[in-house]
Coordinates of C-alpha atoms and ligand atoms in Angstrom, one line a residue:
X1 CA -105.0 -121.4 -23.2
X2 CA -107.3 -118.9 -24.8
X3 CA -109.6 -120.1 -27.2
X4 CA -108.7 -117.4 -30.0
X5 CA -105.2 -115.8 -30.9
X6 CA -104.5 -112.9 -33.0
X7 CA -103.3 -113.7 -36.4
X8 CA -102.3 -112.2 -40.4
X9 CA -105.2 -113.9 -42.0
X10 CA -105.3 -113.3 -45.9
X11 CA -108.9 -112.9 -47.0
X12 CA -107.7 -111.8 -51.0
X13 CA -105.5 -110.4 -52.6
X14 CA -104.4 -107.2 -51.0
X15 CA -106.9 -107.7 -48.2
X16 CA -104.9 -108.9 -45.0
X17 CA -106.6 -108.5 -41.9
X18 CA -105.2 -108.6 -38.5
X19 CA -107.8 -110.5 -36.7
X20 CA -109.2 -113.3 -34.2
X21 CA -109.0 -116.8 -35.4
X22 CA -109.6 -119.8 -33.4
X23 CA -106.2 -121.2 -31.0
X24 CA -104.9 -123.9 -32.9
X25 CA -105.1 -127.3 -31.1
X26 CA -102.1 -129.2 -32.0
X27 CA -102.8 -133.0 -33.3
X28 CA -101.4 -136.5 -32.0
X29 CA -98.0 -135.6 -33.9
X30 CA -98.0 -132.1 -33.4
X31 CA -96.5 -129.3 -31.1
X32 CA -98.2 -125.9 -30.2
X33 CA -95.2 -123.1 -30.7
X34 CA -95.8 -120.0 -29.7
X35 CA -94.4 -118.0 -32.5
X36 CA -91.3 -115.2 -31.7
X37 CA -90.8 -113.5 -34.9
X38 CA -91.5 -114.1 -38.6
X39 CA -89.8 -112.9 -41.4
X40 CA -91.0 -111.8 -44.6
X41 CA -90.3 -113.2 -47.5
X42 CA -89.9 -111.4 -51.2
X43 CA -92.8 -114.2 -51.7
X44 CA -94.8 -113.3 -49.0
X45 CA -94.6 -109.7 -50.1
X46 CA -96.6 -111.7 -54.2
X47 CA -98.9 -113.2 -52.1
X48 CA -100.1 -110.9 -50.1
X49 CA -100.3 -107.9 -52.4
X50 CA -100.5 -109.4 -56.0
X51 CA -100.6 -113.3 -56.3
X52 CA -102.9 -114.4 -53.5
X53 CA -102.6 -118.2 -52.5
X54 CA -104.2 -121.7 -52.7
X55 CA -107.0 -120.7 -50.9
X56 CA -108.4 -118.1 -48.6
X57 CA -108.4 -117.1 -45.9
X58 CA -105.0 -118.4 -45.4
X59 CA -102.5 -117.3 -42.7
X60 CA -99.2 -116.4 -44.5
X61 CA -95.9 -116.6 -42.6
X62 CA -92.9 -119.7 -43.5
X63 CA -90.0 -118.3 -41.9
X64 CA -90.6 -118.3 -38.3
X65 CA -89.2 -119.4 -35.0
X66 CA -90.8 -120.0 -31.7
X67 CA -91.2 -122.0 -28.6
X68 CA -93.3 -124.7 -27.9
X69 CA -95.7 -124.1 -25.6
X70 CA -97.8 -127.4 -25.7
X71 CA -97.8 -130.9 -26.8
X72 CA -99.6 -133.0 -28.7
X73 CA -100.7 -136.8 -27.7
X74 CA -97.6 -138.8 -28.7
X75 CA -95.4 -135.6 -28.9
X76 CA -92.6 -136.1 -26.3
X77 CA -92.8 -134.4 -23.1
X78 CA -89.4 -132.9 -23.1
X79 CA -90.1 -130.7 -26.1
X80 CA -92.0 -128.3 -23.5
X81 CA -90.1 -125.0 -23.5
X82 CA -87.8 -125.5 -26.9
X83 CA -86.6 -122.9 -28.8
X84 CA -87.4 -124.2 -32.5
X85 CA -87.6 -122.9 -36.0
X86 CA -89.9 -124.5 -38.5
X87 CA -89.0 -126.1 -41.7
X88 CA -92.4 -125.3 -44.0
X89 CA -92.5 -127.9 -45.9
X90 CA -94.7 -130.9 -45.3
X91 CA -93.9 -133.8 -47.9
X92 CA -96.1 -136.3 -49.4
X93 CA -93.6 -139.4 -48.4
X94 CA -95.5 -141.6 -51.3
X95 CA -93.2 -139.8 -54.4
X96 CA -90.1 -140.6 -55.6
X97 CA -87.6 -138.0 -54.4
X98 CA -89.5 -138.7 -50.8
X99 CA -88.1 -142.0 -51.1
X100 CA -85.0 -140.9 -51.3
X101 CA -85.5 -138.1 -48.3
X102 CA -84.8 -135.4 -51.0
X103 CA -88.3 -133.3 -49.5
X104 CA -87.5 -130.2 -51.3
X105 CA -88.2 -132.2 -54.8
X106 CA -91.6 -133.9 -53.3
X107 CA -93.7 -133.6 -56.1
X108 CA -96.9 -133.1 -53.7
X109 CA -96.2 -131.5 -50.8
X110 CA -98.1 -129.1 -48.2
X111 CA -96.3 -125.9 -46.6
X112 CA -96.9 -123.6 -43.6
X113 CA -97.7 -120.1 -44.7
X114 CA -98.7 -121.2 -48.0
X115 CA -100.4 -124.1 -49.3
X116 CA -102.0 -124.2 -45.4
X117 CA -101.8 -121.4 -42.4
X118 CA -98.5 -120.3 -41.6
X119 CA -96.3 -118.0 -38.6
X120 CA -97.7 -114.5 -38.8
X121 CA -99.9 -115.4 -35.7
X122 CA -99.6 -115.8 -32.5
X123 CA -99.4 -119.5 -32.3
X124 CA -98.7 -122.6 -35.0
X125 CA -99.6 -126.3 -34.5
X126 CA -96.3 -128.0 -36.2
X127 CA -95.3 -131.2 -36.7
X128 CA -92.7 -132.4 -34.8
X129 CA -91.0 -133.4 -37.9
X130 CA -90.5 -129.9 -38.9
X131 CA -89.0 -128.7 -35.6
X132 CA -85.2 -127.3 -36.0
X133 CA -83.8 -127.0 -32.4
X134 CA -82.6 -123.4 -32.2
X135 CA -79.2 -123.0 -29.5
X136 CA -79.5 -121.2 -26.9
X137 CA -76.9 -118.0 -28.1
X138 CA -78.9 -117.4 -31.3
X139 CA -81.8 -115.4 -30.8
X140 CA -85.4 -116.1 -32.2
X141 CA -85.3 -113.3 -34.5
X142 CA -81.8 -114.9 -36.3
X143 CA -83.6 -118.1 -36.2
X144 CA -86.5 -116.6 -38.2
X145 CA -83.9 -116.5 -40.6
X146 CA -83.3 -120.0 -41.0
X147 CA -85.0 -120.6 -44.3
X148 CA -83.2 -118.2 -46.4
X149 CA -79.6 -119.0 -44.3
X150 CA -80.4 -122.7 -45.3
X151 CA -81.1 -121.9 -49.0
X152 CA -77.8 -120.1 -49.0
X153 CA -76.0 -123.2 -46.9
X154 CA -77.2 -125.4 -49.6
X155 CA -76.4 -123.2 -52.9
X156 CA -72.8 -123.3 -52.3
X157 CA -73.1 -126.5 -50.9
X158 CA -73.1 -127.9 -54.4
X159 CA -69.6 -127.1 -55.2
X160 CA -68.6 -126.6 -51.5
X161 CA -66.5 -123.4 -51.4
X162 CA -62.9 -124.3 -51.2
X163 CA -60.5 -122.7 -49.2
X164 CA -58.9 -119.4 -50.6
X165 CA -60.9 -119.5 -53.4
X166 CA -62.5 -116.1 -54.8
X167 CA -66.4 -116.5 -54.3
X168 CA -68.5 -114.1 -57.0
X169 CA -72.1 -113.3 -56.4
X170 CA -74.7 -111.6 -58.6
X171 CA -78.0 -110.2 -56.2
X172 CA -77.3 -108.0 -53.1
X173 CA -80.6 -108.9 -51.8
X174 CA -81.3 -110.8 -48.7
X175 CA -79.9 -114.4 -49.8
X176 CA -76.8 -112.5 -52.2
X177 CA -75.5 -111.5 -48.9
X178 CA -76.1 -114.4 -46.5
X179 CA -74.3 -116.5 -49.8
X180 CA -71.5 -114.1 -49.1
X181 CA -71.7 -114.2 -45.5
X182 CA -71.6 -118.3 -46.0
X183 CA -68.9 -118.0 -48.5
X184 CA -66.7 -116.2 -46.0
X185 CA -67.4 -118.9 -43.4
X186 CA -66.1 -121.3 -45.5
X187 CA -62.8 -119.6 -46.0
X188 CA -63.3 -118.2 -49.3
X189 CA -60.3 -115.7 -49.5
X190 CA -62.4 -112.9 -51.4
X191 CA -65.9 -112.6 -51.8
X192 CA -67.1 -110.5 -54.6
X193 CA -71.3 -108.8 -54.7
X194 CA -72.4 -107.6 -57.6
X195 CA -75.7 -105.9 -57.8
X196 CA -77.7 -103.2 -60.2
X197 CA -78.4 -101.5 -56.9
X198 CA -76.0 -99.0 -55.4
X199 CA -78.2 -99.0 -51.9
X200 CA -77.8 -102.6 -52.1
X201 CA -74.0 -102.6 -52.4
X202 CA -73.2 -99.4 -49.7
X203 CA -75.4 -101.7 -47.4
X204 CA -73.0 -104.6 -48.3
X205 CA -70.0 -102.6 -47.6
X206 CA -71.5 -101.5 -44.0
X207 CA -71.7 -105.3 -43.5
X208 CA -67.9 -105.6 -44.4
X209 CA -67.9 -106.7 -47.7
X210 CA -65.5 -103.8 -49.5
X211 CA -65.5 -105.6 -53.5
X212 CA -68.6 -104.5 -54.5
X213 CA -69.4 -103.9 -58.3
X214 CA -72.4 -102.3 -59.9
X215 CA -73.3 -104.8 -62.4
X216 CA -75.7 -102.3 -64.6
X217 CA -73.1 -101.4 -67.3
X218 CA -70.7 -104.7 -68.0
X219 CA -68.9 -105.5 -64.8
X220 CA -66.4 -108.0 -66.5
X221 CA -63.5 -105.5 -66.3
X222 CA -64.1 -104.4 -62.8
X223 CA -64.1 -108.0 -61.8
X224 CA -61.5 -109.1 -63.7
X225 CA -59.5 -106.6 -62.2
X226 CA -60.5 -107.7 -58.3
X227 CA -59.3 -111.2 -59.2
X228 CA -56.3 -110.2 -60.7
X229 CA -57.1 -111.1 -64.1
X230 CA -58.0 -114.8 -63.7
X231 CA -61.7 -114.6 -62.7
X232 CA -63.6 -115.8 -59.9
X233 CA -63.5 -119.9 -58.8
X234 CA -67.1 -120.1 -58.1
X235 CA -69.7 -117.7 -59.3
X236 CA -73.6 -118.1 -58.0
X237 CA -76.3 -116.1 -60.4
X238 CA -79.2 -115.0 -58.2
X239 CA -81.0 -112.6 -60.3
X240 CA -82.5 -114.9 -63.0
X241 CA -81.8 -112.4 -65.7
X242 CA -80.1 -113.1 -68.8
X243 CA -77.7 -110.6 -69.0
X244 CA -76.3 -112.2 -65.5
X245 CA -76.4 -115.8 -66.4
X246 CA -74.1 -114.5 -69.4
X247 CA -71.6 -112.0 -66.8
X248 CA -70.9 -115.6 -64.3
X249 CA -69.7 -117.3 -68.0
X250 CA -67.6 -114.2 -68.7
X251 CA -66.0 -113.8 -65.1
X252 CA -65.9 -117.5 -63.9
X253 CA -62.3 -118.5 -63.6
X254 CA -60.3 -121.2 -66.1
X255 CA -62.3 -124.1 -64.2
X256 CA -64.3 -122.4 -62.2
X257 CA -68.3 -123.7 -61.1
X258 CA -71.2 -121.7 -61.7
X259 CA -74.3 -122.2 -59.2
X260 CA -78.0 -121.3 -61.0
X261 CA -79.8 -120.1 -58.4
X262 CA -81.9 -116.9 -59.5
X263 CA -85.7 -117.9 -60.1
X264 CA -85.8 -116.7 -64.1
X265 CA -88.0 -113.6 -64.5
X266 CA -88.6 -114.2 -67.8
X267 CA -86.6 -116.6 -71.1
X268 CA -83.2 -117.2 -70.1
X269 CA -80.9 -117.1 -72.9
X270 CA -77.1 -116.9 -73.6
X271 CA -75.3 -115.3 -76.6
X272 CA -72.7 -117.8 -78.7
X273 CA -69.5 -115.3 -77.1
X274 CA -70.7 -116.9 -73.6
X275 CA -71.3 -120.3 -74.3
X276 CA -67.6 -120.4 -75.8
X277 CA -67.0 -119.2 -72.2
X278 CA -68.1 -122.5 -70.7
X279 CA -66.2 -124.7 -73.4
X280 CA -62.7 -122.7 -73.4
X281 CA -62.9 -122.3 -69.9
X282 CA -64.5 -125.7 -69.1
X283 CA -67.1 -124.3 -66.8
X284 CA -69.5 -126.9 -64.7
X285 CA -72.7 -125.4 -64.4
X286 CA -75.4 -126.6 -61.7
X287 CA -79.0 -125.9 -61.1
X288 CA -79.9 -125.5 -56.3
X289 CA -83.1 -125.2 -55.5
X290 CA -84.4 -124.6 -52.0
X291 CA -82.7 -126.7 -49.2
X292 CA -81.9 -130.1 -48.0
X293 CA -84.0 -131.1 -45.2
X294 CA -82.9 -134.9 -44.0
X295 CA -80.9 -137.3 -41.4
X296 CA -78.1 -137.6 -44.5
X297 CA -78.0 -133.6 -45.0
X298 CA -79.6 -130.7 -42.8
X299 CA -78.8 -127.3 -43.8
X300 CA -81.7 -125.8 -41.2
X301 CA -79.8 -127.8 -38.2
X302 CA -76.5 -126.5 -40.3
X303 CA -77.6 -122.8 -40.4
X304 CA -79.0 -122.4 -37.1
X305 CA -76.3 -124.0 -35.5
X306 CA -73.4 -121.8 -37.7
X307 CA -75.7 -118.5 -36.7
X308 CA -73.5 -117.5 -34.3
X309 CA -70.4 -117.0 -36.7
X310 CA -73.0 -115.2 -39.4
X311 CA -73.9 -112.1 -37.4
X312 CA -77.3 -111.9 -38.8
X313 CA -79.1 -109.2 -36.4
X314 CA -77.3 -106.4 -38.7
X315 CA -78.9 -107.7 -41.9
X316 CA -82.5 -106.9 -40.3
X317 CA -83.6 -103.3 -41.0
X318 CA -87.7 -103.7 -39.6
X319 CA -89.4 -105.2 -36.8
X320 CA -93.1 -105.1 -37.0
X321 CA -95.7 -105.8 -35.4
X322 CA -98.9 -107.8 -36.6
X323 CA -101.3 -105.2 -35.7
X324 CA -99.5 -103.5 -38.4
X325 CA -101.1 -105.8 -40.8
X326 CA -100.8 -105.1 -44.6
X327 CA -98.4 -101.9 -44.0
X328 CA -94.8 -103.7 -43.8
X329 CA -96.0 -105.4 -46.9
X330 CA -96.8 -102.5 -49.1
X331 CA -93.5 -100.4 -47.5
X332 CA -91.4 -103.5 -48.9
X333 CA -93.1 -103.3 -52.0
X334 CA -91.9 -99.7 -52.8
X335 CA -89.0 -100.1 -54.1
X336 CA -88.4 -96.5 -53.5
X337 CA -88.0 -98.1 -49.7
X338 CA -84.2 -99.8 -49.1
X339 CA -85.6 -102.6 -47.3
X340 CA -83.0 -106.0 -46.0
X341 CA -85.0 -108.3 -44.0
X342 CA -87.9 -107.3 -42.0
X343 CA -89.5 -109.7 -39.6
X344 CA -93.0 -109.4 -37.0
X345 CA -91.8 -109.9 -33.8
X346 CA -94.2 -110.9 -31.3
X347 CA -93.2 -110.2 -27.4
Ligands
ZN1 ZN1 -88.8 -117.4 -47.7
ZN2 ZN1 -93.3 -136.5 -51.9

């Protein structure tokens, strides 16, 4: 093995250099993977270009897939050679949600790409904790996608999605349509996307999902309408604005669940016409966040195992490579760009 690889290392804010860094030698509980491709995150896209992270350099990179190319001392031999995809998150195991194997609540936890170096590099020392065993039909590029395909799993987890049921979804961005690629997997009867974007819904109809509305003037007819008037069983917000928090009140069936999802761009408030909404209509509302990650509930073994069935590859619209450095960043940026999920793919 090589005693340098080549690697994304993030020096400051906007200043991502493609560079050599030392090999990374894996530790007693650790596996060396040799990383396939790496997506990139709407998060990766702050940090490198306007939010920087914990400290620098740092090697960005948490949603990545790989095989393991080396062992460390107590890692078991017959890991040599698997296809794996990372989860990111390295918990504390001392705090309370730990206790009760909820990681995704660990109130001090580390994370590849992050809070410590991450995928967009050649190799990754992991710990064999974090490894999600990737089948051999799903390719490493779909596994890449395992993080937001997990957070997507576990958002309509929290209702489940029953059968025939009318699934609504504000945000026809990367996670708005794995929730409605999910949702259909289920056996939701009708899924229904809903986005400001018309780019964003024609590229939702090329993936096969025909009830599309544009959300920017009041949608609450047109979806009324697709549902015949009764309005959808489960609705998930994933825009964090309050104008959409107030639409999934108004278009949420007699009944019917809401799932918060959206990170809140800024105060998130509802008028008194849409909180009657959730009384009349006796609405349950729940907060997701993230993924589980556990023996009791896995959605990374969940999501790379139902891959298959999801038909990812269409949803990817770039592969890079890292010697492209900081230009897939800033060409995601621009929103003048239609962009779905671009990845570094390294051959
Ligand atoms: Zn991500
Ligand atoms: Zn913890």
């Amino acid at each position: 093995m090589a005693d340098t690889m080549k690697a994304l290392n993030l020096h400051a804010v906007g200043d991502l250099r493609y560079e050599d860094v030392p090999m990374p030698v894996p530790e007693a509980d650790e596996v060396l993977v040799r990383v396939r491709a790496a997506g990139i995150c709407g998060s990766d896209i702050q940090r490198v270009l306007t939010k920087g992270t914990y400290h620098f350099p740092t090697i960005p990179g948490h949603e990545f897939s790989g095989e393991v190319v080396g062992l460390g001392r107590d890692a078991d031999p017959a890991l040599m050679g698997r296809r794996v995809a990372v989860f990111p998150l390295l918990p504390c195991r001392e705090c309370e949600p730990c206790g009760l194997e909820e990681y995704a609540q660990c109130k001090n936890y580390d994370y590849y790409g992050s809070r410590r170096d991450g995928g967009f590099a050649e190799y990754l020392a992991v710990k064999v904790w974090n490894l999600v065993f990737v089948p051999d039909n799903v390719s490493f590029e779909e596994a890449a996608m395992c993080e937001p395909c997990a957070v997507a799993l576990h958002a309509l987890g929290q209702f489940g999605v029953k059968k025939d049921s009318t699934v609504l979804i504000f945000g026809a961005g990367t996670i708005g349509l794995l929730l409605a690629k999910v949702a259909k997997m289920k056996g939701a009867s009708k899924v229904i996307l809903a986005d400001i974007d018309d780019k964003k819904l024609a590229f939702a109809n090329k993936l096969g999902f025909e009830n599309t509305v544009n959300s920017l003037e009041d949608p609450t007819d047109a979806i009324l309408a697709l549902t015949l008037g009764r309005g959808a069983d489960l609705v998930v917000e994933g825009a964090g604005v309050s104008v959409t928090y107030e639409n999934c009140m108004k278009c949420a069936a007699t009944f019917g669940e809401v799932v918060l999802m959206g990170n809140p761009i800024k105060e998130m408030t509802l008028s008194q016409k849409a909180y009657w909404e959730i009384l009349r209509k006796q609405l349950t509302l729940r907060g997701t966040w993230n993924s589980a990650y556990s023996q009791k509930q896995n959605d990374w073994q969940e999501a790379v195992n139902c891959m298959p069935e999801l038909d990812l590859l269409p949803m990817i619209t770039g592969r890079h490579s890292l010697s492209e450095g900081i230009r897939p960043f800033e060409h995601m940026a621009d929103r003048a760009n239609f962009t779905v999920k671009e990845m570094f793919v390294n051959d």
